mmCIF file of C-alpha atoms (C1' of nucleotides) in Angstrom:
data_model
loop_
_atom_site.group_PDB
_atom_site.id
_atom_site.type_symbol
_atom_site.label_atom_id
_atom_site.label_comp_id
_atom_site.label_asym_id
_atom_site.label_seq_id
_atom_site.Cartn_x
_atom_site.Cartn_y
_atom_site.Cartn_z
ATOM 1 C CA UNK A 1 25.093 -25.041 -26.107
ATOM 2 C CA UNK A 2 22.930 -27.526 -24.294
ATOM 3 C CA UNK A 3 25.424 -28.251 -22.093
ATOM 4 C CA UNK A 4 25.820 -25.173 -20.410
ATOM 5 C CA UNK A 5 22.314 -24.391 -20.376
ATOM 6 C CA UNK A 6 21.549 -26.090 -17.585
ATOM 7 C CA UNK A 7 24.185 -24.936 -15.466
ATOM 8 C CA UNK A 8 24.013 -21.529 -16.481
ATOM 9 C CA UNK A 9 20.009 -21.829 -15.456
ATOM 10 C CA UNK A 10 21.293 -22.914 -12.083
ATOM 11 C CA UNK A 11 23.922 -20.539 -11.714
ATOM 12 C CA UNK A 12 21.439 -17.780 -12.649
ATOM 13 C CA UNK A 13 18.356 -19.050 -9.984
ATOM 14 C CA UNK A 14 20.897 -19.332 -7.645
ATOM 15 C CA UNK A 15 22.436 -15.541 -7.816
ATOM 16 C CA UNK A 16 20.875 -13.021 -5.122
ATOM 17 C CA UNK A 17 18.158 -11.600 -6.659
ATOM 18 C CA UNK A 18 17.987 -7.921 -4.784
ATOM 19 C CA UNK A 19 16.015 -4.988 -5.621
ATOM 20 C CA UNK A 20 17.404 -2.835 -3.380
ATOM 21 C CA UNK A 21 20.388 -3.165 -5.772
ATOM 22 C CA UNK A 22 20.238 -0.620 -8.677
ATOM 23 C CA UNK A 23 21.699 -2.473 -10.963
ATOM 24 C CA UNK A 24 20.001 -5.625 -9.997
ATOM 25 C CA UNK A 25 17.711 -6.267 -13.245
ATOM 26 C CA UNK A 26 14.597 -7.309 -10.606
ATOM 27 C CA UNK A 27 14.710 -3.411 -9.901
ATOM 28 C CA UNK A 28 13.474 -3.016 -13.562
ATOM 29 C CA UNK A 29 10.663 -5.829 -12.990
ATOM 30 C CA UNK A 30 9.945 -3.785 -9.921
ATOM 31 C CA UNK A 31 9.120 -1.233 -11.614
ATOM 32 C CA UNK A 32 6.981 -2.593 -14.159
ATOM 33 C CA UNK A 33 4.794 -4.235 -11.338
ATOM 34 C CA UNK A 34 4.357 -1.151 -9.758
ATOM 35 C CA UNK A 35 2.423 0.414 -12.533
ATOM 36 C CA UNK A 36 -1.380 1.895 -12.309
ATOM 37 C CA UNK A 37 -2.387 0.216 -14.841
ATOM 38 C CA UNK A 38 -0.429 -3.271 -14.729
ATOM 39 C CA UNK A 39 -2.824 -3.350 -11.916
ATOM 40 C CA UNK A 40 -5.710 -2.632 -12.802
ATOM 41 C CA UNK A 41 -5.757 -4.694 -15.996
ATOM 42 C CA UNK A 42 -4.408 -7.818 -14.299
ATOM 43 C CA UNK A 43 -7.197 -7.404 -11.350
ATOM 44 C CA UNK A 44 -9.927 -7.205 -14.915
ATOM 45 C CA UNK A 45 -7.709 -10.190 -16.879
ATOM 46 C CA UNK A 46 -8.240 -11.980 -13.000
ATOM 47 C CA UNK A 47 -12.257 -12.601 -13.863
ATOM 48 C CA UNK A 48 -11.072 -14.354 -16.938
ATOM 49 C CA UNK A 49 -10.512 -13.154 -20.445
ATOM 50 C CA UNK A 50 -11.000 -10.210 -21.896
ATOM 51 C CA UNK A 51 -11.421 -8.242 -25.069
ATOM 52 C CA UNK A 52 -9.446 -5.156 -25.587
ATOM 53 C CA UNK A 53 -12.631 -3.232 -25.623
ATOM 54 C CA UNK A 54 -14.039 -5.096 -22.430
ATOM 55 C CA UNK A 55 -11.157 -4.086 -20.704
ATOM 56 C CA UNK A 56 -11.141 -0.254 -22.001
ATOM 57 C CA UNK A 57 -14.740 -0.068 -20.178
ATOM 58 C CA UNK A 58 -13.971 -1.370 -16.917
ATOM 59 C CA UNK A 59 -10.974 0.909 -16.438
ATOM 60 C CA UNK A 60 -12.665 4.217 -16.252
ATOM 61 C CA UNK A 61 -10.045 7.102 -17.975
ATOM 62 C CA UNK A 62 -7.392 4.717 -19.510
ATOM 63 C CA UNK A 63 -6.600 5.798 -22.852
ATOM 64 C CA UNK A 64 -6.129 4.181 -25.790
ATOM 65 C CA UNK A 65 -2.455 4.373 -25.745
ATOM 66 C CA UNK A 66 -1.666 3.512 -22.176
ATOM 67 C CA UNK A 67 -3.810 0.069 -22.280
ATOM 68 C CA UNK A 68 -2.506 -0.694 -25.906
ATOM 69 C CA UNK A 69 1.198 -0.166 -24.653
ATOM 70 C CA UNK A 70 0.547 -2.071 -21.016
ATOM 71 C CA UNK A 71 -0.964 -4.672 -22.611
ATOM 72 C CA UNK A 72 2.320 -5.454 -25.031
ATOM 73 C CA UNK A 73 4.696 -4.823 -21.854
ATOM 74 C CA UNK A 74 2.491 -7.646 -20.425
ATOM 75 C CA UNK A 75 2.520 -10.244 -23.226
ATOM 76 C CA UNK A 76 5.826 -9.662 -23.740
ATOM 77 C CA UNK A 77 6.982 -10.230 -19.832
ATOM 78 C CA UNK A 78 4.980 -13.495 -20.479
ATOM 79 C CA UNK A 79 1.716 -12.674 -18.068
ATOM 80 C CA UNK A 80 -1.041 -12.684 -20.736
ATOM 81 C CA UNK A 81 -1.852 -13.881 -24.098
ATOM 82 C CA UNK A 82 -3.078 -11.716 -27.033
ATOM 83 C CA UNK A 83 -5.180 -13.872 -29.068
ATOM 84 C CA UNK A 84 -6.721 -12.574 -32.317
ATOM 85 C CA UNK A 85 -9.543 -13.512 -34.746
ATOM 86 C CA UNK A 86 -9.441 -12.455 -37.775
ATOM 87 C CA UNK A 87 -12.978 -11.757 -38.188
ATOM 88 C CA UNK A 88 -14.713 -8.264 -39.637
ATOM 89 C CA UNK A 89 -14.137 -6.517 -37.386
ATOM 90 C CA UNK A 90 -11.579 -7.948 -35.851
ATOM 91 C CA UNK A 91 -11.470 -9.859 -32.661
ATOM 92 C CA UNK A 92 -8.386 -9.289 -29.980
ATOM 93 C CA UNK A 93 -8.555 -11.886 -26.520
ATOM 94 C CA UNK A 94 -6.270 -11.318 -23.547
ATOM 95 C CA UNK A 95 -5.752 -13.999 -20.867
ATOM 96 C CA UNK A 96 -3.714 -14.548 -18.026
ATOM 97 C CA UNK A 97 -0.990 -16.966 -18.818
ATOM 98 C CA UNK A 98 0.214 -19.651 -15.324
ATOM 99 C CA UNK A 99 2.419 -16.982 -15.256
ATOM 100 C CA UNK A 100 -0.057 -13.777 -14.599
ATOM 101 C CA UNK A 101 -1.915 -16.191 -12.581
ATOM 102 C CA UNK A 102 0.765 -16.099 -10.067
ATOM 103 C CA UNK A 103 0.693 -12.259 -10.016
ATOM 104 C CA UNK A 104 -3.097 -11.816 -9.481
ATOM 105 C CA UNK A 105 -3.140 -12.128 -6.022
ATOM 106 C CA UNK A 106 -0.472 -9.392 -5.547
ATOM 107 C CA UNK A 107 -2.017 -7.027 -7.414
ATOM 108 C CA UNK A 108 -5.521 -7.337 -6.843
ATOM 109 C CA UNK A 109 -4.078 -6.412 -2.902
ATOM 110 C CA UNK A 110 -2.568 -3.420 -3.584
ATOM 111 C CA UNK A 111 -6.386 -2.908 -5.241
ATOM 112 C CA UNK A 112 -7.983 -4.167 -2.339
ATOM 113 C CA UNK A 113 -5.998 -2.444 0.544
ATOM 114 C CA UNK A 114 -6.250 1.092 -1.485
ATOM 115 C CA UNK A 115 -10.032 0.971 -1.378
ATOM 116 C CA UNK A 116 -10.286 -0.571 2.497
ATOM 117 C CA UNK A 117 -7.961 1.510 4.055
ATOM 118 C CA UNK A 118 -8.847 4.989 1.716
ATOM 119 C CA UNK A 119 -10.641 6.500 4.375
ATOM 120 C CA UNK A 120 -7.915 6.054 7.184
ATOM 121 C CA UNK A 121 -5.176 7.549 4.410
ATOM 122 C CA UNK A 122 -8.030 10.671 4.061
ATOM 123 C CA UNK A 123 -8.088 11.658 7.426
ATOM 124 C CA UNK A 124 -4.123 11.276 7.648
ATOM 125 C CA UNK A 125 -3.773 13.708 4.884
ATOM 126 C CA UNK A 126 -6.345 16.051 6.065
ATOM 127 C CA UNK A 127 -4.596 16.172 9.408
ATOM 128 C CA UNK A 128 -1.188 16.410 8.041
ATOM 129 C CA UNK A 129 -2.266 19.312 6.027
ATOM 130 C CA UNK A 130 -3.817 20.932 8.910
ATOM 131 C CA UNK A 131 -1.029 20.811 11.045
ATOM 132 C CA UNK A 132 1.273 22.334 8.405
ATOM 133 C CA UNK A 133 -0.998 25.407 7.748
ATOM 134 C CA UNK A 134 -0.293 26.296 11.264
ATOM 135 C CA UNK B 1 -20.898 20.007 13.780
ATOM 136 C CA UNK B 2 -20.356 16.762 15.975
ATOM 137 C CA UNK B 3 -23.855 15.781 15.408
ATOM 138 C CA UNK B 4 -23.169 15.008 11.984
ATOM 139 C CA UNK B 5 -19.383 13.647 11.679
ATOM 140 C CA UNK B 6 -20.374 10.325 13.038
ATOM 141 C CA UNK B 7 -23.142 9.900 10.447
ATOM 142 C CA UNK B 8 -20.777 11.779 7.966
ATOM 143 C CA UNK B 9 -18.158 8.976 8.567
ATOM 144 C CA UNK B 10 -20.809 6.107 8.032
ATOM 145 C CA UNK B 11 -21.796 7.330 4.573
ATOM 146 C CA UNK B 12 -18.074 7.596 3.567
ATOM 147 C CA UNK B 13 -17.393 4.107 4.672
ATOM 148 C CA UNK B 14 -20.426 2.999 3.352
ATOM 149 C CA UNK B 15 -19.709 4.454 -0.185
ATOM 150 C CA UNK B 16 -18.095 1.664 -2.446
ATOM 151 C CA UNK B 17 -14.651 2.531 -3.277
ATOM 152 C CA UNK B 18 -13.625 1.315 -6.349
ATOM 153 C CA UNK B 19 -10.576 1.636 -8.187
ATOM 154 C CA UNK B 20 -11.675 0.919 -11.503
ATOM 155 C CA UNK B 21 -13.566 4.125 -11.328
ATOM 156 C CA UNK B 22 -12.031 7.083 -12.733
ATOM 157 C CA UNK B 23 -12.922 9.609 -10.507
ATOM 158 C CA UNK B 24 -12.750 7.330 -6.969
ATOM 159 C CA UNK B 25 -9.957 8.456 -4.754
ATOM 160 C CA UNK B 26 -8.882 5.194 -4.684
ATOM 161 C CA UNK B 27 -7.754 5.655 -8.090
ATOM 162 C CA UNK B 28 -4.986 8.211 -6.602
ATOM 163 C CA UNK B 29 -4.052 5.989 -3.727
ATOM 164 C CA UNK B 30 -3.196 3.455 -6.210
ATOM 165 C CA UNK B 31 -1.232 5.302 -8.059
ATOM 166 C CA UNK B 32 0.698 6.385 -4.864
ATOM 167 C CA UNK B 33 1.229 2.679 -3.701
ATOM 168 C CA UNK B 34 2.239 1.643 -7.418
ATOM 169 C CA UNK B 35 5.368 3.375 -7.111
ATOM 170 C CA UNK B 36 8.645 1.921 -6.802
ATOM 171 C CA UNK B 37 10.122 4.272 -4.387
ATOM 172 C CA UNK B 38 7.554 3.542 -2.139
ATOM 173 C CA UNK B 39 8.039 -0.080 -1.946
ATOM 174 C CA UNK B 40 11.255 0.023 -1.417
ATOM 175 C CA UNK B 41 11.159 2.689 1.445
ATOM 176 C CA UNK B 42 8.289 0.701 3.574
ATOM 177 C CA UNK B 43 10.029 -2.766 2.744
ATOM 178 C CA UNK B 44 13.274 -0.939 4.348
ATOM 179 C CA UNK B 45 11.143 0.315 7.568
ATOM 180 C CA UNK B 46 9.652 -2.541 7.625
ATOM 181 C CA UNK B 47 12.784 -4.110 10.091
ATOM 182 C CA UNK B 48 11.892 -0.875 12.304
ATOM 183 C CA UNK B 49 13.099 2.562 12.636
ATOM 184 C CA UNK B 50 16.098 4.039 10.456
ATOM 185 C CA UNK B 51 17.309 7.624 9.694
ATOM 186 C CA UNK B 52 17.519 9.124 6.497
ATOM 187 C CA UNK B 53 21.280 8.613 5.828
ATOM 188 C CA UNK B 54 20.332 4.857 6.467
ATOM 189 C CA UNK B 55 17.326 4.370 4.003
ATOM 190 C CA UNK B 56 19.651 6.178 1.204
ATOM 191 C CA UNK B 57 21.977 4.023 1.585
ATOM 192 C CA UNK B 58 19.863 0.719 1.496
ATOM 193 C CA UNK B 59 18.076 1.259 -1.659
ATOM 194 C CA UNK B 60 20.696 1.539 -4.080
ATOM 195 C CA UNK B 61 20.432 4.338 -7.038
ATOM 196 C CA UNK B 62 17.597 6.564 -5.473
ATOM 197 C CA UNK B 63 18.674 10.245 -5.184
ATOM 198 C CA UNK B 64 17.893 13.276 -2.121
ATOM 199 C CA UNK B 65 15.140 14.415 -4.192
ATOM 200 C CA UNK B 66 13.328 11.135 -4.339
ATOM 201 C CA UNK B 67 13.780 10.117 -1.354
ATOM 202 C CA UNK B 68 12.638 13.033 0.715
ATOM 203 C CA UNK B 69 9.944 13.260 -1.807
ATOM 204 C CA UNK B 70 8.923 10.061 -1.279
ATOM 205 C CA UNK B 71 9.014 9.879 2.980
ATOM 206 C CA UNK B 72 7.100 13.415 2.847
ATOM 207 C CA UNK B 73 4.005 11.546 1.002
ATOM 208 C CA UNK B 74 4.844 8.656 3.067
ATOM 209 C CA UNK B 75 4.048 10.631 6.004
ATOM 210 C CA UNK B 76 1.141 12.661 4.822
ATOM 211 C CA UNK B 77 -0.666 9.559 4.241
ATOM 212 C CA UNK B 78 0.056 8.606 7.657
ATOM 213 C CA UNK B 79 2.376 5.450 7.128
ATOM 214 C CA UNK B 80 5.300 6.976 8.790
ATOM 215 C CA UNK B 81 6.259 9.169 11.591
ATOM 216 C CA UNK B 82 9.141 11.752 10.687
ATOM 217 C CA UNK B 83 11.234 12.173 14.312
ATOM 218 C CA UNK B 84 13.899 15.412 14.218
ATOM 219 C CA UNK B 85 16.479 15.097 16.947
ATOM 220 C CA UNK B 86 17.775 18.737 17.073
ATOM 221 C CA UNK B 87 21.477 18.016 17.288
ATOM 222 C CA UNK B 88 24.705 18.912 15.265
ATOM 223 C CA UNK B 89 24.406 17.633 12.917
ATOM 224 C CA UNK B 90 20.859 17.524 12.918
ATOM 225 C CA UNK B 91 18.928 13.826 13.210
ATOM 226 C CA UNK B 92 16.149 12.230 11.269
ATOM 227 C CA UNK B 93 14.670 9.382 11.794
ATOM 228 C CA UNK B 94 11.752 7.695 10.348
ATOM 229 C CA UNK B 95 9.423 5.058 11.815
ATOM 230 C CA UNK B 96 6.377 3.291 10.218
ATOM 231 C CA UNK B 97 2.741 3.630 11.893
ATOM 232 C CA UNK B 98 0.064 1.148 12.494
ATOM 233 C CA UNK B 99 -1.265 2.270 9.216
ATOM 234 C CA UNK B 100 2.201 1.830 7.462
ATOM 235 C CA UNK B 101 2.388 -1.696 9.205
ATOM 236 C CA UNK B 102 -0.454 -3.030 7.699
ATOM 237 C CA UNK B 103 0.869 -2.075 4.317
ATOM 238 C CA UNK B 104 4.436 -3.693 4.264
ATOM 239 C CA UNK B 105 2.789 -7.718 3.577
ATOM 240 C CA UNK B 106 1.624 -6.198 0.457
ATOM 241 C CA UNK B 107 4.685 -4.182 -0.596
ATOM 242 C CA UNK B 108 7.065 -6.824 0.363
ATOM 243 C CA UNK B 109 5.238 -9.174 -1.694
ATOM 244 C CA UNK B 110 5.720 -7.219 -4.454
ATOM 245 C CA UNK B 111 9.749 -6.903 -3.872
ATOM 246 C CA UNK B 112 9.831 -10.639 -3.449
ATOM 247 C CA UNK B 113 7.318 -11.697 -6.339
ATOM 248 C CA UNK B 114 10.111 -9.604 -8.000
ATOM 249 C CA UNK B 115 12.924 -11.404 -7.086
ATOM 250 C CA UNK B 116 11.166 -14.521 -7.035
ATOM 251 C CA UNK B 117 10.169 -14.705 -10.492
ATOM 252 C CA UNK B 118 12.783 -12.789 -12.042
ATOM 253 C CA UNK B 119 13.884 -15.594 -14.492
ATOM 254 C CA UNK B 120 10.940 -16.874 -16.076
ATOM 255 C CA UNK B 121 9.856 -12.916 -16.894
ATOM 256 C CA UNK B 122 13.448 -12.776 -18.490
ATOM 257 C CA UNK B 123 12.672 -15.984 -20.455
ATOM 258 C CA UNK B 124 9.940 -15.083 -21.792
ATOM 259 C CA UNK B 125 11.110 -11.526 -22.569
ATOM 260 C CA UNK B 126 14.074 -13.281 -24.622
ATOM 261 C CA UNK B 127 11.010 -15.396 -26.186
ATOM 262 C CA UNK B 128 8.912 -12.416 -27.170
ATOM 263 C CA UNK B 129 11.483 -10.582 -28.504
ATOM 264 C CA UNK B 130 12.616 -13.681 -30.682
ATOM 265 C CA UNK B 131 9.287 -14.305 -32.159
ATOM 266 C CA UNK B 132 8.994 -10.780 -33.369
ATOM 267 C CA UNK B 133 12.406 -10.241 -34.937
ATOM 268 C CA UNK B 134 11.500 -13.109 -37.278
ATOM 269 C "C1'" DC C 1 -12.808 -3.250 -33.277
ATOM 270 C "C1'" DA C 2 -8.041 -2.993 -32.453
ATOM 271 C "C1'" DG C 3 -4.089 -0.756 -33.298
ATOM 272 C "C1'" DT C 4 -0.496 2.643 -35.025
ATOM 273 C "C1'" DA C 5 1.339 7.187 -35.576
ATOM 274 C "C1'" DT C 6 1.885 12.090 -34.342
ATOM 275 C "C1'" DC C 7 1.806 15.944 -31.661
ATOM 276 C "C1'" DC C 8 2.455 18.031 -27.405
ATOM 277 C "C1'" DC C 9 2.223 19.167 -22.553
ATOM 278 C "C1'" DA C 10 3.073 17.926 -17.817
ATOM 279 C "C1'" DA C 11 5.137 15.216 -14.445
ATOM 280 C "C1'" DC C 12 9.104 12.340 -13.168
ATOM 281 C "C1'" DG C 13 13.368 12.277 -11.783
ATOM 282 C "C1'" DG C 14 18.608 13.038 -11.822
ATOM 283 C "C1'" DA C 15 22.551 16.478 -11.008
ATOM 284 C "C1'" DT C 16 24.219 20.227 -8.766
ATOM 285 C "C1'" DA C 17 24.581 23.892 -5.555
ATOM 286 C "C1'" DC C 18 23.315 25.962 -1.349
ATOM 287 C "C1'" DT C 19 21.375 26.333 3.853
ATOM 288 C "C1'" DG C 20 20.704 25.371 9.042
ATOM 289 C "C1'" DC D 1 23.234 15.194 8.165
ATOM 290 C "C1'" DA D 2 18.969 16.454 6.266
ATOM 291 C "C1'" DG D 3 16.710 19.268 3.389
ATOM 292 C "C1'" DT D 4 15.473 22.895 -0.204
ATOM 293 C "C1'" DA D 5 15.913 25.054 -4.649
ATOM 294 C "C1'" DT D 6 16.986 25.192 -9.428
ATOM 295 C "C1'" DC D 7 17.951 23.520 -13.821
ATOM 296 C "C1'" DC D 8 16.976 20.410 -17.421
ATOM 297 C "C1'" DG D 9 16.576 16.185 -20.007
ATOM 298 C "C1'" DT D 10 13.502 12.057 -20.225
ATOM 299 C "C1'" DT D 11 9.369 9.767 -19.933
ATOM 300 C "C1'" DG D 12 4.400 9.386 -19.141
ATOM 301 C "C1'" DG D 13 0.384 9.957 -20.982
ATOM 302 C "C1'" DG D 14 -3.744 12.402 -23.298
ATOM 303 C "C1'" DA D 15 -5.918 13.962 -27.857
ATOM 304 C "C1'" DT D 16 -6.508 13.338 -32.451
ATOM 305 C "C1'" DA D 17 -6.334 11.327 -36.901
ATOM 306 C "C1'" DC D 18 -5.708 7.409 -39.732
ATOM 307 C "C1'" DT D 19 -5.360 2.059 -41.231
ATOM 308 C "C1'" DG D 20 -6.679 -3.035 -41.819
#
DNA sequence: CAGTATCCCAACGGATACTG
DNA sequence: CAGTATCCGTTGGGATACTG
């Protein structure tokens, strides 16, 4: 199989990624990337890394479930690192791998262009909903 | 009421917006941005103006309801203009803003980051899922 | 502390049919 | 062509209880 490897790397960087294309499988990446909380915990992981509790406090409302679940969706698409101690209690580390690295400053901009340009998106709504009561 | 919208507006801009913060508005803005659809409709305006038959047909897979779902919140939030041309058949086209401007670098970047690193999120997928069947 | 397992409701989102 | 309305299955996501 090592022969083919190679070539079958090459043929597969050089196909035309598209995610306008449904079935193209970036559309599924697409779609994990533009998730809430892959966000959110990538813009936390971004200071350095984390403990699962660490993270739980600085996102405000995440449950249990949703940080547990986007947490394994990351590992497993290869952007962080679950590390864990087996102390009493236990002891769980995330970090960014080179990999998440890449994707922090994409998603700490959708972060920091929500909270700049908030108050414009306010005033657009409040007008928009103004002229439709009319 | 004048007296007070200037000072009004200086206290909201003021006011730290944060989107780790549960109950921060921000916090729904980003989970308007994170959405899929909404990429893909601002990184097809993004090239300028198109009508509605247009934008369905560029982003493969997406369906009426989506769509018109997603240019209607589009709009609301003031990142596109929705033009009606009143012939037969009836015209639509849709145009981005200022606003919506300034938000297609960060929405293309997440199509392209996409695209871009499509491969080594496969790889380590194939990885992941190795290490835990054993 | 970190995680799994249920239960359960609400929102997402596709398919279809109908209107101006 | 663009849009609305309805139906309905799927998924998202919270609450709670339990385990190592």
């Amino acid at each position: 199989m090592a022969t083919t490897t190679a070539a079958e790397r090459k043929e597969q960087a050089r196909r035309d990624y598209d995610a306008f294309l449904d079935l193209c499988p970036t559309r599924q990446l697409l779609s994990t990337l533009t998730d809430k909380w892959v966000a959110l915990v990538i813009a936390v992981l971004s200071d350095g890394p984390r403990r699962h509790s660490e993270i739980a406090h600085r996102i405000a409302g995440v449950s249990q479930k949703m940080l547990t679940q986007t947490l394994r969706t990351l590992e497993r698409d290869g952007f962080l690192t679950r590390t864990v101690t087996a102390s009493v209690p236990v002891r769980v580390d995330y970090e960014l791998t080179p990999l998440g690295d890449e994707l922090v400053p994409v998603m700490t901009a959708i972060k920091s262009w929500a909270e700049t340009h908030m108050d414009r998106v306010a005033t657009a709504r409040t007008d928009f909903d103004a002229r439709a009561a009319r």
